[in-house]
Coordinates of N, CA and C in Angstrom, one line a residue:
X1 N 5.3 53.7 8.5 CA 6.5 53.0 8.4 C 6.2 51.5 8.5
X2 N 7.0 50.7 7.9 CA 6.7 49.3 7.9 C 7.6 48.6 8.9
X3 N 7.2 47.5 9.3 CA 7.9 46.7 10.3 C 8.8 45.6 9.6
X4 N 8.8 45.6 8.3 CA 9.5 44.6 7.5 C 11.0 44.8 7.6
X5 N 11.7 43.8 7.8 CA 13.2 43.9 7.8 C 13.7 43.9 6.3
X6 N 15.0 44.2 6.1 CA 15.6 44.2 4.8 C 15.5 42.8 4.2
X7 N 15.7 41.8 4.9 CA 15.7 40.4 4.4 C 14.4 40.0 3.9
X8 N 13.3 40.4 4.6 CA 12.0 40.0 4.1 C 11.6 40.8 2.9
X9 N 12.1 42.1 2.8 CA 11.8 42.9 1.6 C 12.4 42.3 0.4
X10 N 13.6 41.8 0.5 CA 14.3 41.1 -0.7 C 13.6 39.9 -1.1
X11 N 13.0 39.2 -0.2 CA 12.3 37.9 -0.5 C 11.0 38.2 -1.3
X12 N 10.4 39.3 -1.1 CA 9.1 39.6 -1.8 C 9.3 40.2 -3.2
X13 N 10.5 40.7 -3.5 CA 10.7 41.3 -4.8 C 11.4 40.3 -5.8
X14 N 10.9 40.2 -7.0 CA 11.6 39.3 -8.0 C 13.0 39.9 -8.3
X15 N 13.8 39.0 -8.8 CA 15.2 39.4 -9.1 C 15.2 40.4 -10.3
X16 N 16.1 41.2 -10.4 CA 16.3 42.2 -11.5 C 17.0 41.5 -12.6
X17 N 16.5 41.6 -13.8 CA 17.1 40.9 -15.0 C 17.6 42.0 -16.0
X18 N 18.8 41.9 -16.4 CA 19.4 42.8 -17.4 C 18.9 42.4 -18.7
X19 N 18.0 43.3 -19.4 CA 17.4 43.0 -20.6 C 18.5 42.8 -21.7
X20 N 19.5 43.6 -21.7 CA 20.6 43.5 -22.7 C 21.2 42.1 -22.7
X21 N 21.6 41.6 -21.6 CA 22.2 40.3 -21.5 C 21.2 39.2 -21.9
X22 N 19.9 39.4 -21.5 CA 18.9 38.4 -21.8 C 18.7 38.3 -23.3
X23 N 18.6 39.4 -24.0 CA 18.4 39.5 -25.4 C 19.6 38.9 -26.1
X24 N 20.8 39.2 -25.7 CA 21.9 38.6 -26.3 C 22.0 37.1 -26.2
X25 N 21.6 36.6 -25.1 CA 21.6 35.2 -24.8 C 20.6 34.5 -25.7
X26 N 19.5 35.1 -25.9 CA 18.4 34.5 -26.7 C 18.6 34.7 -28.2
X27 N 19.0 35.9 -28.6 CA 19.2 36.3 -30.0 C 20.5 37.1 -30.1
X28 N 21.6 36.4 -30.4 CA 22.9 37.1 -30.5 C 22.9 38.2 -31.6
X29 N 23.8 39.1 -31.4 CA 23.9 40.3 -32.3 C 24.3 39.7 -33.7
X30 N 23.8 40.3 -34.8 CA 24.2 39.9 -36.1 C 25.7 40.3 -36.4
X31 N 26.2 39.6 -37.4 CA 27.6 39.9 -37.8 C 27.5 41.1 -38.7
X32 N 28.4 42.0 -38.5 CA 28.4 43.3 -39.3 C 29.8 43.5 -39.9
X33 N 29.8 44.4 -40.9 CA 31.1 44.9 -41.5 C 31.5 46.1 -40.6
X34 N 32.8 46.1 -40.3 CA 33.4 47.2 -39.7 C 33.7 48.4 -40.6
X35 N 33.9 49.5 -40.2 CA 34.1 50.7 -41.0 C 35.2 50.5 -42.0
X36 N 36.4 50.0 -41.7 CA 37.5 49.8 -42.6 C 37.1 48.8 -43.7
X37 N 36.3 47.8 -43.3 CA 35.9 46.8 -44.3 C 34.9 47.4 -45.3
X38 N 34.0 48.2 -44.8 CA 33.0 48.9 -45.7 C 33.7 49.9 -46.6
X39 N 34.8 50.5 -46.1 CA 35.5 51.5 -46.9 C 36.2 50.7 -48.1
X40 N 36.8 49.6 -47.8 CA 37.4 48.8 -48.9 C 36.4 48.3 -49.9
X41 N 35.2 47.8 -49.4 CA 34.2 47.3 -50.3 C 33.6 48.4 -51.1
X42 N 33.3 49.6 -50.5 CA 32.7 50.7 -51.2 C 33.7 51.3 -52.2
X43 N 35.0 51.2 -52.0 CA 35.9 51.7 -52.9 C 35.9 50.9 -54.2
X44 N 35.8 49.6 -54.1 CA 35.7 48.7 -55.3 C 34.3 49.0 -55.9
X45 N 33.3 49.1 -55.1 CA 31.9 49.3 -55.6 C 31.9 50.6 -56.5
X46 N 32.5 51.7 -55.9 CA 32.5 53.0 -56.7 C 33.2 52.9 -58.0
X47 N 34.4 52.1 -58.0 CA 35.1 52.0 -59.2 C 34.3 51.2 -60.2
X48 N 33.6 50.2 -59.8 CA 32.8 49.3 -60.8 C 31.6 50.1 -61.2
X49 N 31.0 50.9 -60.4 CA 29.9 51.8 -60.8 C 30.4 52.8 -61.9
X50 N 31.6 53.3 -61.7 CA 32.2 54.3 -62.7 C 32.4 53.6 -64.0
X51 N 32.7 52.3 -64.0 CA 33.0 51.6 -65.2 C 31.7 51.1 -65.8
X52 N 30.5 51.3 -65.2 CA 29.2 50.8 -65.7 C 28.9 49.4 -65.5
X53 N 29.7 48.7 -64.6 CA 29.5 47.3 -64.4 C 28.4 47.0 -63.4
X54 N 28.4 47.8 -62.3 CA 27.4 47.6 -61.2 C 26.5 48.9 -61.1
X55 N 25.3 48.7 -60.5 CA 24.4 49.8 -60.3 C 23.8 49.9 -59.0
X56 N 23.7 48.8 -58.3 CA 23.0 48.8 -57.0 C 23.7 47.8 -56.0
X57 N 23.4 48.0 -54.7 CA 23.9 47.1 -53.7 C 22.9 46.9 -52.6
X58 N 23.2 45.9 -51.8 CA 22.4 45.6 -50.6 C 23.3 45.1 -49.6
X59 N 23.1 45.4 -48.3 CA 23.8 44.9 -47.2 C 22.9 44.2 -46.2
X60 N 23.3 43.0 -45.9 CA 22.5 42.1 -45.0 C 23.4 41.8 -43.8
X61 N 22.9 42.0 -42.6 CA 23.6 41.6 -41.4 C 22.8 40.5 -40.8
X62 N 23.3 39.3 -41.0 CA 22.6 38.1 -40.5 C 23.3 37.6 -39.2
X63 N 22.7 36.5 -38.7 CA 23.2 36.0 -37.4 C 24.6 35.4 -37.6
X64 N 24.8 34.7 -38.7 CA 26.1 34.0 -38.9 C 27.1 34.7 -39.9
X65 N 26.6 35.6 -40.7 CA 27.5 36.3 -41.6 C 26.9 37.6 -42.1
X66 N 27.8 38.5 -42.6 CA 27.4 39.7 -43.2 C 27.6 39.6 -44.7
X67 N 26.7 40.2 -45.5 CA 26.7 40.0 -46.9 C 26.5 41.4 -47.6
X68 N 27.4 41.7 -48.5 CA 27.4 42.9 -49.4 C 27.1 42.3 -50.8
X69 N 25.9 42.5 -51.3 CA 25.5 42.0 -52.6 C 25.5 43.2 -53.6
X70 N 26.0 42.9 -54.8 CA 26.1 43.9 -55.9 C 25.2 43.4 -57.0
X71 N 24.5 44.4 -57.6 CA 23.6 44.1 -58.7 C 23.9 44.9 -60.0
X72 N 23.6 44.4 -61.1 CA 23.6 45.2 -62.4 C 22.3 46.0 -62.4
X73 N 21.2 45.4 -62.1 CA 19.9 46.1 -62.0 C 19.3 45.6 -60.6
X74 N 18.5 46.5 -60.0 CA 18.0 46.2 -58.7 C 17.0 45.1 -58.6
X75 N 16.3 44.7 -59.7 CA 15.3 43.7 -59.7 C 15.9 42.3 -60.0
X76 N 17.2 42.2 -60.1 CA 17.8 40.9 -60.5 C 18.4 40.2 -59.3
X77 N 19.0 39.1 -59.6 CA 19.8 38.4 -58.6 C 21.1 39.1 -58.5
X78 N 21.8 39.0 -57.4 CA 23.1 39.7 -57.3 C 24.1 39.1 -58.2
X79 N 25.0 40.0 -58.8 CA 26.1 39.5 -59.6 C 27.1 38.8 -58.7
X80 N 27.4 39.5 -57.6 CA 28.4 39.0 -56.6 C 27.9 39.2 -55.2
X81 N 28.4 38.4 -54.3 CA 28.2 38.6 -52.9 C 29.5 38.6 -52.2
X82 N 29.8 39.6 -51.5 CA 31.0 39.7 -50.7 C 30.6 39.3 -49.2
X83 N 31.1 38.2 -48.7 CA 30.6 37.7 -47.5 C 31.7 37.7 -46.4
X84 N 31.2 38.0 -45.2 CA 32.1 37.9 -44.0 C 31.5 36.9 -43.0
X85 N 32.2 35.8 -42.9 CA 31.7 34.7 -42.0 C 32.7 34.4 -40.9
X86 N 32.6 35.0 -39.7 CA 33.7 34.8 -38.7 C 33.9 33.4 -38.3
X87 N 33.0 32.5 -38.5 CA 33.2 31.1 -38.1 C 34.3 30.4 -38.9
X88 N 34.5 30.9 -40.1 CA 35.5 30.4 -41.0 C 36.8 31.1 -40.9
X89 N 36.9 32.0 -40.1 CA 38.2 32.8 -40.0 C 39.4 32.0 -39.6
X90 N 39.3 31.0 -38.8 CA 40.4 30.2 -38.4 C 40.8 29.2 -39.5
X91 N 39.9 28.8 -40.3 CA 40.2 27.8 -41.3 C 40.5 28.5 -42.7
X92 N 39.5 28.7 -43.5 CA 39.8 29.2 -44.9 C 39.8 30.7 -45.0
X93 N 39.4 31.4 -44.0 CA 39.3 32.9 -44.0 C 37.9 33.3 -43.9
X94 N 37.7 34.5 -43.3 CA 36.3 35.0 -43.0 C 35.7 35.6 -44.2
X95 N 36.5 36.0 -45.2 CA 36.0 36.8 -46.4 C 35.9 35.9 -47.6
X96 N 34.9 36.1 -48.4 CA 34.7 35.4 -49.7 C 33.9 36.2 -50.6
X97 N 34.2 35.9 -51.9 CA 33.4 36.5 -53.0 C 32.7 35.4 -53.7
X98 N 31.4 35.5 -53.8 CA 30.6 34.4 -54.4 C 29.9 35.0 -55.6
X99 N 29.8 34.2 -56.8 CA 29.1 34.7 -57.9 C 27.7 34.3 -57.9
X100 N 27.0 34.6 -59.0 CA 25.5 34.3 -59.1 C 25.2 32.8 -58.9
X101 N 26.1 32.0 -59.5 CA 25.9 30.5 -59.5 C 26.2 29.9 -58.1
X102 N 26.7 30.7 -57.2 CA 27.1 30.2 -55.8 C 28.5 29.7 -55.7
X103 N 29.3 29.9 -56.8 CA 30.7 29.4 -56.8 C 31.5 30.5 -56.1
X104 N 32.4 30.0 -55.2 CA 33.3 30.9 -54.5 C 34.5 31.2 -55.4
X105 N 34.6 32.5 -55.7 CA 35.6 33.0 -56.6 C 37.0 33.2 -55.9
X106 N 36.9 33.7 -54.7 CA 38.1 33.9 -53.9 C 37.7 33.9 -52.4
X107 N 38.6 33.4 -51.6 CA 38.4 33.3 -50.2 C 39.7 33.6 -49.5
X108 N 39.6 34.3 -48.3 CA 40.9 34.5 -47.6 C 40.7 35.2 -46.3
X109 N 41.8 35.5 -45.6 CA 41.8 36.1 -44.3 C 41.8 37.7 -44.4
X110 N 42.4 38.2 -45.6 CA 42.5 39.6 -45.7 C 41.5 40.1 -46.8
X111 N 40.6 41.0 -46.4 CA 39.6 41.5 -47.3 C 40.1 42.1 -48.6
X112 N 41.2 42.9 -48.4 CA 41.7 43.6 -49.6 C 42.3 42.6 -50.6
X113 N 42.9 41.5 -50.1 CA 43.3 40.5 -51.1 C 42.2 39.8 -51.8
X114 N 41.1 39.5 -51.0 CA 40.0 38.9 -51.6 C 39.3 39.8 -52.6
X115 N 39.3 41.1 -52.4 CA 38.7 42.0 -53.3 C 39.4 42.2 -54.6
X116 N 40.7 41.7 -54.6 CA 41.5 41.8 -55.9 C 40.9 40.9 -57.0
X117 N 40.0 40.1 -56.7 CA 39.3 39.3 -57.7 C 38.6 40.2 -58.7
X118 N 38.3 41.4 -58.3 CA 37.6 42.4 -59.2 C 38.6 43.2 -60.0
X119 N 39.9 43.1 -59.8 CA 40.9 43.8 -60.6 C 40.9 43.2 -61.9
X120 N 40.9 44.0 -63.0 CA 40.9 43.5 -64.3 C 42.4 43.2 -64.7
X121 N 42.5 42.1 -65.4 CA 43.9 41.7 -65.9 C 44.0 42.3 -67.3
X122 N 45.1 43.0 -67.4 CA 45.4 43.6 -68.7 C 46.1 42.5 -69.6
X123 N 45.6 42.4 -70.9 CA 46.2 41.4 -71.8 C 47.1 42.1 -72.8
X124 N 48.2 41.5 -73.1 CA 49.1 42.1 -74.1 C 48.6 41.6 -75.5
X125 N 48.4 42.6 -76.4 CA 47.8 42.2 -77.7 C 48.9 42.6 -78.7
X126 N 49.3 41.6 -79.5 CA 50.3 41.8 -80.6 C 49.6 42.3 -81.8
X127 N 50.2 43.4 -82.4 CA 49.6 44.0 -83.6 C 50.4 43.5 -84.8
X128 N 49.8 42.6 -85.5 CA 50.5 42.0 -86.7 C 50.0 42.5 -88.0

């Protein structure tokens, strides 16, 4: 048996550090798409694959934003990037669609509204 008191035992041991909290403070969790967001994006993706417009996709979860990139061919630059940036949620909206040239085609607070940029507009053709 030892003659050490509880106070002296606490002094000899280093403090316990919660690794989860430590890692989050040093390297915050990346931004991700939630299930409902992915469902909406994959519904549009499936429709465009069916039309032969798109063939491949990639998902990136970065520190400041989540990106869903769509490709015509896997070795090329993405045709479009669907981005979620929570820092812009209060201002212009967290969601945006960006083309290959980096131009923002549509931005907003509601993902389903932003994804309407991929809806095709039907044109009335007069037959003369």
